[in-house]
Amino acid sequence: MGVLRAIGIAFLALLAVLLLLGFVGYLYYVNQLNQPKPQLVMNIPAGLYYKGPETTAIAGWYCIENINSSNYYSIQLNAWLDNGLRVQNTYGPSVSINGAWQPALVDNVWAQNANGTLVLLHANNPINDVINAPCAWLVIALKNGYAYFGYSLDGRSITWYDSYPVNATYITSTVPGLPLHTDYTGIVLAGASNGEQAQLGSGTLVYFALYYWNGTDWVPAPVGVNHGFQTGETVNNAWVYASNTCGGVVSWPNPVNNTQCPSPPSFKP
């Protein structure tokens, strides 16, 4: 009986170990399924969309390791406002202004009429060579009914280069009557201007990060891979990876799943 009892105890112990290993393996499998993966996007803007709460300011960081685009490009911070207006803060190394290509910052404010057509309410195109830097911040902030547009090269000081009355209170990630998180707010790589498509080639690698203002501090934003809607400019193809919080990366021709998320800005919106 003693031998049989010992065998039984050993069997139960082995069974317990096997069940534990199986459970651990199951948890690992589920975790792997839930891990974000690079996604191939085509004919849409390539980058991140904002999944955070309503906020009065967003700051989008980009860092260009390399862009191979045969017909130029833009980096766009886009925001949907709680009154339905859309605003953009855009950097382009070669933006078409009055028929001439030149480095510039561009901000736009759009309204949507009853039939869904976008109407341009405001556009400003200051030429500014100092922004011709590989890494920088683009910022949109709401205050006293105005939208303010700014940029920062170091995350410490900010230059506010334009403002426009929008009569809005919040930047939002939701659109009334549409599904939650409809990709109107975020930061993306896209075509240069006027609905153009950037033709990306081998060697493209651009890092993005997104922060929102919680009233007292900048907070890493929940993010996802953009699937459209943000802007009329697009890319022909790109791999996009989003880390779920703050960071993401756009690459071609190979997918990349490491991100860079800089320290939060120290300037105040």
Coordinates of C-alpha atoms in Angstrom, one line a residue:
M1 CA 0.0 0.0 0.0
G2 CA 2.9 2.4 0.8
V3 CA 4.3 1.9 -2.7
L4 CA 1.0 2.5 -4.4
R5 CA 0.3 5.5 -2.3
A6 CA 3.7 7.0 -3.2
I7 CA 3.1 6.3 -6.8
G8 CA -0.3 8.0 -6.6
I9 CA 1.2 11.0 -4.9
A10 CA 3.9 11.3 -7.5
F11 CA 1.3 11.0 -10.3
L12 CA -0.8 13.7 -8.8
A13 CA 2.3 15.9 -8.4
L14 CA 3.2 15.3 -12.0
L15 CA -0.3 16.0 -13.2
A16 CA -0.3 19.3 -11.2
V17 CA 3.0 20.3 -12.8
L18 CA 1.7 19.5 -16.3
L19 CA -1.5 21.4 -15.7
L20 CA 0.5 24.4 -14.4
L21 CA 2.8 24.3 -17.4
G22 CA -0.3 24.1 -19.7
F23 CA -1.9 27.1 -18.0
V24 CA 1.4 29.1 -18.3
G25 CA 1.6 28.1 -21.9
Y26 CA -2.0 29.2 -22.5
L27 CA -1.4 32.6 -20.8
Y28 CA 1.7 33.1 -23.0
Y29 CA -0.3 32.2 -26.1
V30 CA -3.1 34.7 -25.1
N31 CA -0.5 37.3 -24.4
Q32 CA 1.1 36.9 -27.8
L33 CA -2.3 37.2 -29.5
N34 CA -2.9 40.4 -27.6
Q35 CA 0.5 41.9 -28.5
P36 CA 0.3 44.7 -31.1
K37 CA 1.9 43.8 -34.4
P38 CA 3.0 46.0 -37.4
Q39 CA 0.2 46.5 -39.9
L40 CA 0.4 47.1 -43.6
V41 CA -1.5 50.2 -44.7
M42 CA -2.1 51.4 -48.3
N43 CA -3.6 54.5 -49.8
I44 CA -4.3 56.1 -46.4
P45 CA -2.2 58.3 -44.0
A46 CA 0.4 56.3 -42.1
G47 CA 0.7 56.8 -38.4
L48 CA -1.1 56.9 -35.1
Y49 CA -4.7 57.8 -34.0
Y50 CA -5.6 59.1 -30.6
K51 CA -7.7 56.9 -28.3
G52 CA -7.5 59.1 -25.2
P53 CA -10.1 61.3 -23.3
E54 CA -11.3 64.7 -24.2
T55 CA -8.5 67.2 -23.8
T56 CA -7.6 70.8 -24.4
A57 CA -4.2 70.1 -26.0
I58 CA -2.3 67.4 -27.9
A59 CA 1.4 67.3 -28.7
G60 CA 2.7 65.1 -31.5
W61 CA 6.4 64.2 -31.7
Y62 CA 8.1 62.9 -34.8
C63 CA 11.7 61.9 -35.5
I64 CA 12.7 61.2 -39.0
E65 CA 15.5 58.6 -39.4
N66 CA 15.0 58.6 -43.1
I67 CA 12.2 59.2 -45.6
N68 CA 12.5 58.0 -49.2
S69 CA 9.6 59.7 -51.0
S70 CA 9.9 60.5 -54.7
N71 CA 7.4 63.4 -54.5
Y72 CA 7.8 64.9 -51.0
Y73 CA 5.7 64.4 -47.9
S74 CA 4.1 66.0 -44.8
I75 CA 3.9 65.3 -41.1
Q76 CA 0.5 66.2 -39.8
L77 CA -1.0 66.5 -36.4
N78 CA -4.8 66.4 -36.8
A79 CA -7.5 67.1 -34.3
W80 CA -11.3 66.7 -34.2
L81 CA -13.0 69.3 -32.1
D82 CA -16.1 68.8 -30.0
N83 CA -18.1 71.2 -32.2
G84 CA -17.3 69.2 -35.4
L85 CA -14.4 71.4 -36.7
R86 CA -11.2 69.7 -37.8
V87 CA -7.8 71.4 -37.4
Q88 CA -4.4 70.5 -38.7
N89 CA -0.8 71.5 -37.7
T90 CA 1.5 70.3 -40.5
Y91 CA 5.2 70.3 -41.2
G92 CA 6.4 69.8 -44.8
P93 CA 10.0 70.1 -46.0
S94 CA 8.6 71.0 -49.4
V95 CA 5.1 72.4 -49.4
S96 CA 3.4 73.9 -52.4
I97 CA 2.6 77.5 -51.6
N98 CA 1.3 79.7 -54.4
G99 CA 2.7 77.2 -56.9
A100 CA 6.2 77.2 -55.3
W101 CA 7.7 74.3 -53.3
Q102 CA 9.4 75.4 -50.0
P103 CA 9.8 74.3 -46.4
A104 CA 6.9 75.5 -44.3
L105 CA 4.5 75.0 -41.4
V106 CA 0.9 74.9 -42.4
D107 CA -2.2 75.1 -40.2
N108 CA -5.8 74.6 -41.5
V109 CA -9.2 74.7 -40.0
W110 CA -12.0 72.8 -41.7
A111 CA -15.8 72.6 -41.3
Q112 CA -18.1 70.0 -42.7
N113 CA -21.3 71.1 -44.4
A114 CA -24.6 69.2 -44.4
N115 CA -23.7 67.0 -47.4
G116 CA -20.4 66.0 -45.9
T117 CA -18.2 68.3 -47.9
L118 CA -15.3 69.9 -46.1
V119 CA -15.1 73.7 -46.2
L120 CA -11.8 75.4 -45.5
L121 CA -12.3 78.2 -43.0
H122 CA -8.7 79.2 -42.4
A123 CA -5.2 78.4 -43.7
N124 CA -1.8 79.9 -42.7
N125 CA 1.5 79.0 -44.3
P126 CA 4.5 80.5 -42.6
I127 CA 7.8 79.7 -44.2
N128 CA 10.2 78.7 -41.4
D129 CA 13.5 77.0 -42.2
V130 CA 14.3 76.5 -38.4
I131 CA 11.7 73.7 -38.3
N132 CA 13.7 71.9 -41.0
A133 CA 15.0 69.5 -38.3
P134 CA 14.7 65.7 -38.2
C135 CA 12.9 65.7 -34.8
A136 CA 10.3 68.1 -33.4
W137 CA 7.0 68.6 -31.7
L138 CA 3.8 69.8 -33.3
V139 CA 1.1 71.1 -30.9
I140 CA -2.6 72.1 -31.0
A141 CA -4.1 73.7 -28.0
L142 CA -7.6 75.2 -27.2
K143 CA -8.0 78.2 -25.0
N144 CA -10.8 80.7 -24.6
G145 CA -12.5 79.6 -27.8
Y146 CA -9.3 79.8 -29.9
A147 CA -7.2 77.0 -31.5
Y148 CA -3.4 77.7 -31.1
F149 CA -0.8 76.1 -33.4
G150 CA 2.8 75.7 -32.3
Y151 CA 6.0 73.8 -32.7
S152 CA 9.0 72.9 -30.5
L153 CA 12.4 71.7 -31.4
D154 CA 13.5 70.7 -27.9
G155 CA 10.3 69.9 -25.9
R156 CA 11.2 72.8 -23.5
S157 CA 10.3 76.0 -25.3
I158 CA 7.5 76.4 -27.8
T159 CA 6.8 78.9 -30.7
W160 CA 3.1 79.6 -31.2
Y161 CA 2.9 80.7 -34.8
D162 CA -0.8 81.0 -35.4
S163 CA -4.3 81.0 -33.8
Y164 CA -7.9 81.0 -35.0
P165 CA -11.3 81.3 -33.3
V166 CA -13.0 77.9 -33.3
N167 CA -15.5 78.2 -30.4
A168 CA -14.7 74.7 -29.3
T169 CA -13.9 73.4 -25.8
Y170 CA -12.2 70.0 -26.3
I171 CA -10.2 67.9 -28.7
T172 CA -11.9 64.6 -28.9
S173 CA -11.3 61.1 -30.2
T174 CA -15.0 60.4 -30.9
V175 CA -17.4 61.8 -33.4
P176 CA -21.1 62.0 -32.6
G177 CA -23.1 59.4 -34.5
L178 CA -20.0 57.4 -35.5
P179 CA -18.2 54.5 -33.8
L180 CA -15.8 55.2 -31.0
H181 CA -12.4 56.3 -32.0
T182 CA -12.9 57.1 -35.7
D183 CA -9.3 58.1 -36.5
Y184 CA -9.8 61.9 -36.9
T185 CA -7.3 62.8 -34.2
G186 CA -3.6 61.8 -34.4
I187 CA -0.3 62.2 -36.0
V188 CA 0.6 60.8 -39.5
L189 CA 3.0 60.8 -42.4
A190 CA 1.1 61.7 -45.6
G191 CA 1.4 63.3 -49.0
A192 CA 2.7 66.9 -49.3
S193 CA -0.6 68.8 -49.8
N194 CA -3.8 69.1 -51.8
G195 CA -4.8 65.4 -51.5
E196 CA -1.5 64.1 -52.9
Q197 CA 0.0 60.7 -52.1
A198 CA 3.5 60.3 -50.9
Q199 CA 5.3 57.6 -52.9
L200 CA 7.4 55.9 -50.2
G201 CA 10.4 53.8 -51.1
S202 CA 12.9 51.6 -49.4
G203 CA 14.6 53.0 -46.3
T204 CA 11.7 55.0 -44.9
L205 CA 11.7 55.0 -41.1
V206 CA 9.8 57.6 -39.0
Y207 CA 9.1 57.5 -35.3
F208 CA 6.0 59.1 -33.8
A209 CA 4.7 59.7 -30.2
L210 CA 1.5 61.4 -28.9
Y211 CA 0.8 63.1 -25.6
Y212 CA -2.3 64.8 -24.3
W213 CA -2.8 67.5 -21.6
N214 CA -4.7 66.3 -18.5
G215 CA -5.1 69.8 -17.1
T216 CA -1.8 69.9 -15.2
D217 CA 0.6 67.6 -17.1
W218 CA 1.4 66.0 -20.4
V219 CA 0.4 62.3 -20.4
P220 CA 1.4 59.5 -22.8
A221 CA -1.7 59.0 -25.0
P222 CA -3.4 55.7 -25.8
V223 CA -2.8 55.2 -29.5
G224 CA -3.6 52.8 -32.3
V225 CA -2.6 52.3 -36.0
N226 CA -4.4 54.9 -38.1
H227 CA -6.9 53.4 -40.6
G228 CA -8.0 56.4 -42.4
F229 CA -10.1 59.6 -42.0
Q230 CA -7.5 61.9 -40.6
T231 CA -6.6 63.8 -43.8
G232 CA -7.0 63.7 -47.5
E233 CA -3.3 63.1 -48.1
T234 CA -2.0 59.5 -48.1
V235 CA 1.0 57.2 -48.7
N236 CA 1.2 54.5 -51.3
N237 CA 2.3 51.8 -48.8
A238 CA 3.9 51.6 -45.3
W239 CA 4.2 49.3 -42.3
V240 CA 2.8 51.0 -39.1
Y241 CA 3.3 49.8 -35.6
A242 CA 1.6 51.3 -32.5
S243 CA 2.7 50.3 -29.0
N244 CA -0.8 51.1 -27.5
T245 CA 0.6 53.9 -25.4
C246 CA 2.4 56.9 -26.7
G247 CA 4.7 55.5 -29.4
G248 CA 4.7 54.2 -33.0
V249 CA 6.8 53.8 -36.1
V250 CA 6.2 54.0 -39.8
S251 CA 8.6 52.0 -42.0
W252 CA 9.1 50.6 -45.5
P253 CA 9.8 48.0 -46.9
N254 CA 10.3 46.0 -43.6
P255 CA 8.0 46.1 -40.6
V256 CA 9.5 47.5 -37.4
N257 CA 8.1 47.0 -33.9
N258 CA 10.4 49.0 -31.7
T259 CA 9.3 52.5 -30.7
Q260 CA 10.8 55.7 -29.2
C261 CA 8.7 57.7 -26.7
P262 CA 10.5 60.9 -25.6
S263 CA 10.1 62.5 -22.2
P264 CA 7.0 64.6 -22.0
P265 CA 7.3 68.3 -23.0
S266 CA 8.0 70.8 -20.3
F267 CA 6.2 73.7 -22.0
K268 CA 2.7 74.6 -21.0
P269 CA -0.2 74.8 -23.5

